[in-house]
Amino acid sequence: MANAADAHAHDDHGDHYPGFFSRWFCSTNHKDIGTVYMFVSMFAALVGGGMSWFMRLELAEPGLQYLTGGAPDMQFYNVLLTAHGFLMVFFVVMPALIGGFGNWFVPLMIGAPDMAFPRMNNISLWLLIAGLALLLISAFVGSGVGTGWTVYPPLSSSIYHPGAAVDFGILSLHLAGASSILGAINFIVTIFNMRAPGMTLHKMPLFVWSILVTAFLLLLALPVLAGALTMLLTDRNFGTAFFDPAAGGDPVLWQHLFWFFGHPEVYIIILPAFGLISQIVSTFSKKPVFGYLGMAYAMVAIGVVGFVVWAHHMYTVGLDVDTRAYFTAATLVIAVPTGVKIFSWLATMWGGSIEFKTPMLYAFGFIFLFVMGGVTGVTLANSSADLVFHDTYFVVAHFHYVMAIAAIFAMFAGWYYWIGKMSGKQYNETLGKIQFWMFFVGVNILFFPQHFAGLAGMPRRIPDYPDAYAGWNYVSSVGALITAVGTMLFFWILYRTYAAGTKAEQNPWGEGATTLEWHVPSPAPFHTFEDQPDMSGKQPAE
Amino acid sequence: MSAVKSHPYHIVNPSPWPFLSSVFAFAMAIAAIMYMHGSTYVPMVGFLIALIACSILWWRDVIIEARNGHDHTDEVRHGLRMGMLLFIVSEVMFFFAFFWAYFNAAIPAISFVASPTWPPEGIVALPTWDLPFLNTLILLTSGVTVTYAHHAIRLGDNKRAATGILLTVILGLLFTACQALEYSHATFGFKDGIYSSTFYLATGFHGFHVIVGTIFLTVCYFRTLKDHWTPESHVGFEAAAWYWHFVDVVWLFLFTAIYWWGGPI
């Protein structure tokens, strides 16, 4: 596989860069668009992450200290936790894993010269930035959006949020949703239509598989959110009654529609992480992934089953017992394909020649965190147990482990893995490892005690709590501080890499890195694969 | 851009339209919120016009590229068709949400109850077999005319194709007119509870899609007059025809579920 691509690497005449405005604002280049996505994500991470540190500051001890705006409703705290959720889900993780790494590496890994629809690729980026701007504005309009990221009516209705802030939030998600749908179409067509000759679907790298499944989830789930948001908008502004029981509407309808989108959404976040971790585990174990086809179809299975489990987020709204029994059973089924993934990663490492570079450390971290969150997920999937756990910090700990921090670990893993290819500069390995350990220790001290607080009954989404919860909350806030320092160190490493990084080789990882992106120079030239490599007769890219 | 390429795909030059469209979408969102909170609608309409202008210029570029003879290869056209199909799938899921809202309200009031309370008290539902049924016939007929046009293009007869498309556009306009007439005769308004909400949002969004499809076909009509199609290559028309069939099928579901099953008792 290497020779076909290497032979052509030198006749890439692709380094004629357009002017500044043309290159960064009117781009039709998957690499440049991916790079902007990465920086948008980092900006949103600083804002959204900063908000969570302010919340941990407030929660460090009982009583109301800092975030007392909007008392006695504590609207300001609610605005922070809402914006934190929106930012992290829609503007940090999705832009980095799908927009950033997806854009950069899907075409490279399948030997395609670019994305299928380069202009549509750019409108995906800019609609996302427009959505981000609307979301940030919403925090400064009236008293802000204090609904939580789930935007349940009646709290989000005009009775309790009369100002324009929630409308800003709704239209922000409309634009971000349009961005994602267009991006999803682009990825699906690119993967189905532009693979190098001989690269059958069953030879695609698992990261490409993960983006393919994710794109289908986006395509099917986001329009449903768009429909629900439209109904909320007309309820608020044009007098319809979708969610107003006084006129025959039903607030639980919102929860069904929201979670029919919302549950696939959490897989949208974690599936690209799965793909990435598979590449990294294989590279640094110097072995192909164990059970390649099983890994690919486990993701397909997770995607399919992910559409029929949504009501496990709604066990306490008064669903009848049969419905809850079904959603419990269906949810537990997901543990099977997820188990396939975990054990295949372990089997890939088994007997491998493992090299503990920073990306591999982060892959280990990901597997640990994901298993932790997965185990509490099995607990929460049981409707009878969830009646007690619902809306406690146990849930907060669960989803931060399983999707939030796990996805952030995958982002870090991907950044360290691919920064040489993206920038042409290699990061400092020692600093990378220090950053990993700070982050790993930090997030565990931050989130592990929240299980205990939650089991003891501490409710989520509150700025104050009884003294009984003081101990674990203090520990948790110390963890937040360590995580914050770890994050700052990451931005230092980022700066040092661009300013003074050593020159990255074409393939810095050696024999384990077999996928096509390691057969083009570092940094990857403006245009790659003007001649597509012939992949017929080759092994699966893993 | 670059000197040699041996692959069949289209490497697109930088374009201002995606960025400008996003800027206008952002501005329109803010103007829409100001309008919803009591301000004038003029800026919103202004930005909408700017957005439409961007779209027109963008599609103009695409048509120029399609006509230059080397950018839209078989593979690129295959990708465009796939993209349109996926877009229609996402539209189906958008309507899925409105149907969910409708059935969430209607099923408990119709099924498994001794005396149905749907339409709710005080709502006089529109008679199923009057305008709604006529509209069904209009849309089904338009499906025939658009298919006639498609066959004509496949046979290289763009003259007949133009006639077929023109008939489809006229039927589309007729449908929109009937729908407007129906709305003006309805005894329930937009704000009259859950029945009105689901009825107007579902049929209204469908009507909006009919208008979009009609515009799409109108563009195709003029492209047919200019002989833009060959029997092998007519992606623009295929996309319009698929979109039109999609709008047609959504209507069949609306008619069956809202006008008939949930219609007058």
Short mmCIF file of C-alpha atoms in Angstrom, two decimals, chain B residues 36-190:
data_model
loop_
_atom_site.label_atom_id
_atom_site.label_comp_id
_atom_site.label_asym_id
_atom_site.label_seq_id
_atom_site.Cartn_x
_atom_site.Cartn_y
_atom_site.Cartn_z
CA MET B 36 -40.75 37.93 17.19
CA HIS B 37 -40.24 40.28 20.09
CA GLY B 38 -42.17 43.17 18.58
CA SER B 39 -39.74 44.79 16.17
CA THR B 40 -40.42 45.32 12.45
CA TYR B 41 -40.07 42.42 10.02
CA VAL B 42 -38.29 44.52 7.38
CA PRO B 43 -34.66 43.60 8.30
CA MET B 44 -35.57 39.91 8.46
CA VAL B 45 -37.03 40.01 4.94
CA GLY B 46 -34.01 42.01 3.76
CA PHE B 47 -31.56 39.41 5.01
CA LEU B 48 -33.75 36.64 3.61
CA ILE B 49 -33.51 38.27 0.18
CA ALA B 50 -29.72 38.54 0.58
CA LEU B 51 -29.60 34.85 1.54
CA ILE B 52 -31.67 33.91 -1.51
CA ALA B 53 -29.38 36.02 -3.71
CA CYS B 54 -26.36 34.11 -2.36
CA SER B 55 -28.09 30.80 -3.07
CA ILE B 56 -28.89 31.86 -6.62
CA LEU B 57 -25.27 32.90 -7.26
CA TRP B 58 -24.02 29.67 -5.71
CA TRP B 59 -26.28 27.51 -7.88
CA ARG B 60 -25.32 29.64 -10.88
CA ASP B 61 -21.71 28.58 -10.28
CA VAL B 62 -22.76 24.94 -10.03
CA ILE B 63 -24.68 25.12 -13.32
CA ILE B 64 -21.71 26.79 -15.04
CA GLU B 65 -19.45 23.99 -13.78
CA ALA B 66 -21.98 21.39 -14.88
CA ARG B 67 -21.96 22.89 -18.38
CA ASN B 68 -18.17 23.21 -18.85
CA GLY B 69 -17.84 19.61 -19.90
CA HIS B 70 -15.10 18.39 -17.57
CA ASP B 71 -16.05 19.02 -13.91
CA HIS B 72 -19.21 16.92 -13.62
CA THR B 73 -17.95 13.47 -14.50
CA ASP B 74 -19.99 10.30 -14.02
CA GLU B 75 -18.59 9.92 -10.50
CA VAL B 76 -19.37 13.53 -9.54
CA ARG B 77 -22.92 13.21 -10.82
CA HIS B 78 -23.28 9.96 -8.90
CA GLY B 79 -22.21 11.83 -5.76
CA LEU B 80 -24.63 14.68 -6.42
CA ARG B 81 -27.52 12.27 -6.78
CA MET B 82 -26.52 10.51 -3.57
CA GLY B 83 -26.33 13.86 -1.79
CA MET B 84 -29.82 14.82 -2.91
CA LEU B 85 -31.19 11.49 -1.78
CA LEU B 86 -29.63 11.94 1.67
CA PHE B 87 -31.00 15.47 1.89
CA ILE B 88 -34.47 14.10 1.22
CA VAL B 89 -33.94 11.50 3.95
CA SER B 90 -33.17 14.31 6.41
CA GLU B 91 -36.34 16.12 5.27
CA VAL B 92 -38.35 12.95 5.93
CA MET B 93 -37.02 12.94 9.49
CA PHE B 94 -38.02 16.59 9.85
CA PHE B 95 -41.64 15.70 9.00
CA PHE B 96 -41.30 12.68 11.30
CA ALA B 97 -41.22 15.12 14.24
CA PHE B 98 -44.46 16.83 13.17
CA PHE B 99 -46.22 13.52 12.60
CA TRP B 100 -45.05 12.42 16.05
CA ALA B 101 -46.59 15.54 17.58
CA TYR B 102 -49.81 14.90 15.67
CA PHE B 103 -50.15 11.23 16.64
CA ASN B 104 -49.12 12.01 20.22
CA ALA B 105 -52.23 14.16 20.47
CA ALA B 106 -54.61 12.28 18.15
CA ILE B 107 -54.11 8.61 19.05
CA PRO B 108 -55.18 8.87 22.70
CA ALA B 109 -58.26 10.82 21.58
CA ILE B 110 -59.27 8.47 18.74
CA SER B 111 -58.07 4.96 19.47
CA PHE B 112 -58.97 2.82 22.49
CA VAL B 113 -61.77 5.20 23.57
CA ALA B 114 -65.53 4.69 23.53
CA SER B 115 -66.31 8.06 21.95
CA PRO B 116 -63.48 9.77 20.08
CA THR B 117 -62.70 13.34 21.04
CA TRP B 118 -60.69 14.17 17.92
CA PRO B 119 -61.08 16.66 16.39
CA PRO B 120 -61.44 18.28 19.82
CA GLU B 121 -64.64 19.99 20.84
CA GLY B 122 -65.17 23.28 19.05
CA ILE B 123 -63.03 22.35 16.05
CA VAL B 124 -64.87 21.85 12.76
CA ALA B 125 -62.42 19.77 10.74
CA LEU B 126 -62.22 20.29 6.99
CA PRO B 127 -64.32 17.86 4.92
CA THR B 128 -62.03 15.09 3.73
CA TRP B 129 -63.45 14.55 0.26
CA ASP B 130 -63.64 18.19 -0.84
CA LEU B 131 -60.52 20.30 -1.31
CA PRO B 132 -58.14 17.89 0.46
CA PHE B 133 -59.08 15.05 -1.89
CA LEU B 134 -58.89 17.35 -4.91
CA ASN B 135 -55.40 18.32 -3.76
CA THR B 136 -54.48 14.64 -3.52
CA LEU B 137 -55.58 14.15 -7.11
CA ILE B 138 -53.67 17.26 -8.21
CA LEU B 139 -50.44 16.08 -6.63
CA LEU B 140 -50.81 12.51 -7.94
CA THR B 141 -51.38 13.89 -11.44
CA SER B 142 -48.33 16.12 -11.10
CA GLY B 143 -46.35 12.98 -10.27
CA VAL B 144 -47.46 11.60 -13.65
CA THR B 145 -46.52 14.76 -15.57
CA VAL B 146 -43.08 15.00 -13.98
CA THR B 147 -42.43 11.34 -14.83
CA TYR B 148 -43.58 12.05 -18.40
CA ALA B 149 -40.97 14.84 -18.53
CA HIS B 150 -38.32 12.48 -17.15
CA HIS B 151 -39.03 9.88 -19.84
CA ALA B 152 -38.93 12.57 -22.51
CA ILE B 153 -35.49 13.70 -21.32
CA ARG B 154 -34.26 10.11 -21.32
CA LEU B 155 -35.40 9.90 -24.94
CA GLY B 156 -33.65 13.18 -25.77
CA ASP B 157 -36.92 15.02 -26.43
CA ASN B 158 -36.46 18.22 -24.45
CA LYS B 159 -39.47 19.84 -26.11
CA ARG B 160 -41.89 17.30 -24.66
CA ALA B 161 -39.97 17.44 -21.40
CA ALA B 162 -40.59 21.19 -21.20
CA THR B 163 -44.32 20.57 -21.64
CA GLY B 164 -44.28 17.96 -18.88
CA ILE B 165 -42.41 20.21 -16.47
CA LEU B 166 -44.65 23.19 -17.27
CA LEU B 167 -47.74 21.09 -16.52
CA THR B 168 -46.17 19.99 -13.24
CA VAL B 169 -45.44 23.59 -12.27
CA ILE B 170 -49.02 24.59 -13.08
CA LEU B 171 -50.37 21.71 -10.99
CA GLY B 172 -48.04 22.73 -8.16
CA LEU B 173 -49.34 26.29 -8.28
CA LEU B 174 -52.90 24.96 -8.37
CA PHE B 175 -52.21 22.90 -5.26
CA THR B 176 -50.82 25.93 -3.44
CA ALA B 177 -53.86 27.97 -4.46
CA CYS B 178 -56.25 25.26 -3.20
CA GLN B 179 -54.33 25.06 0.04
CA ALA B 180 -54.58 28.84 0.48
CA LEU B 181 -58.30 28.64 -0.24
CA GLU B 182 -58.65 25.86 2.33
CA TYR B 183 -56.79 27.84 4.99
CA SER B 184 -58.96 30.89 4.35
CA HIS B 185 -62.12 28.80 4.78
CA ALA B 186 -61.02 26.96 7.90
CA THR B 187 -63.04 27.89 10.96
CA PHE B 188 -60.13 27.30 13.32
CA GLY B 189 -57.12 29.60 13.58
CA PHE B 190 -53.44 28.96 14.21
#
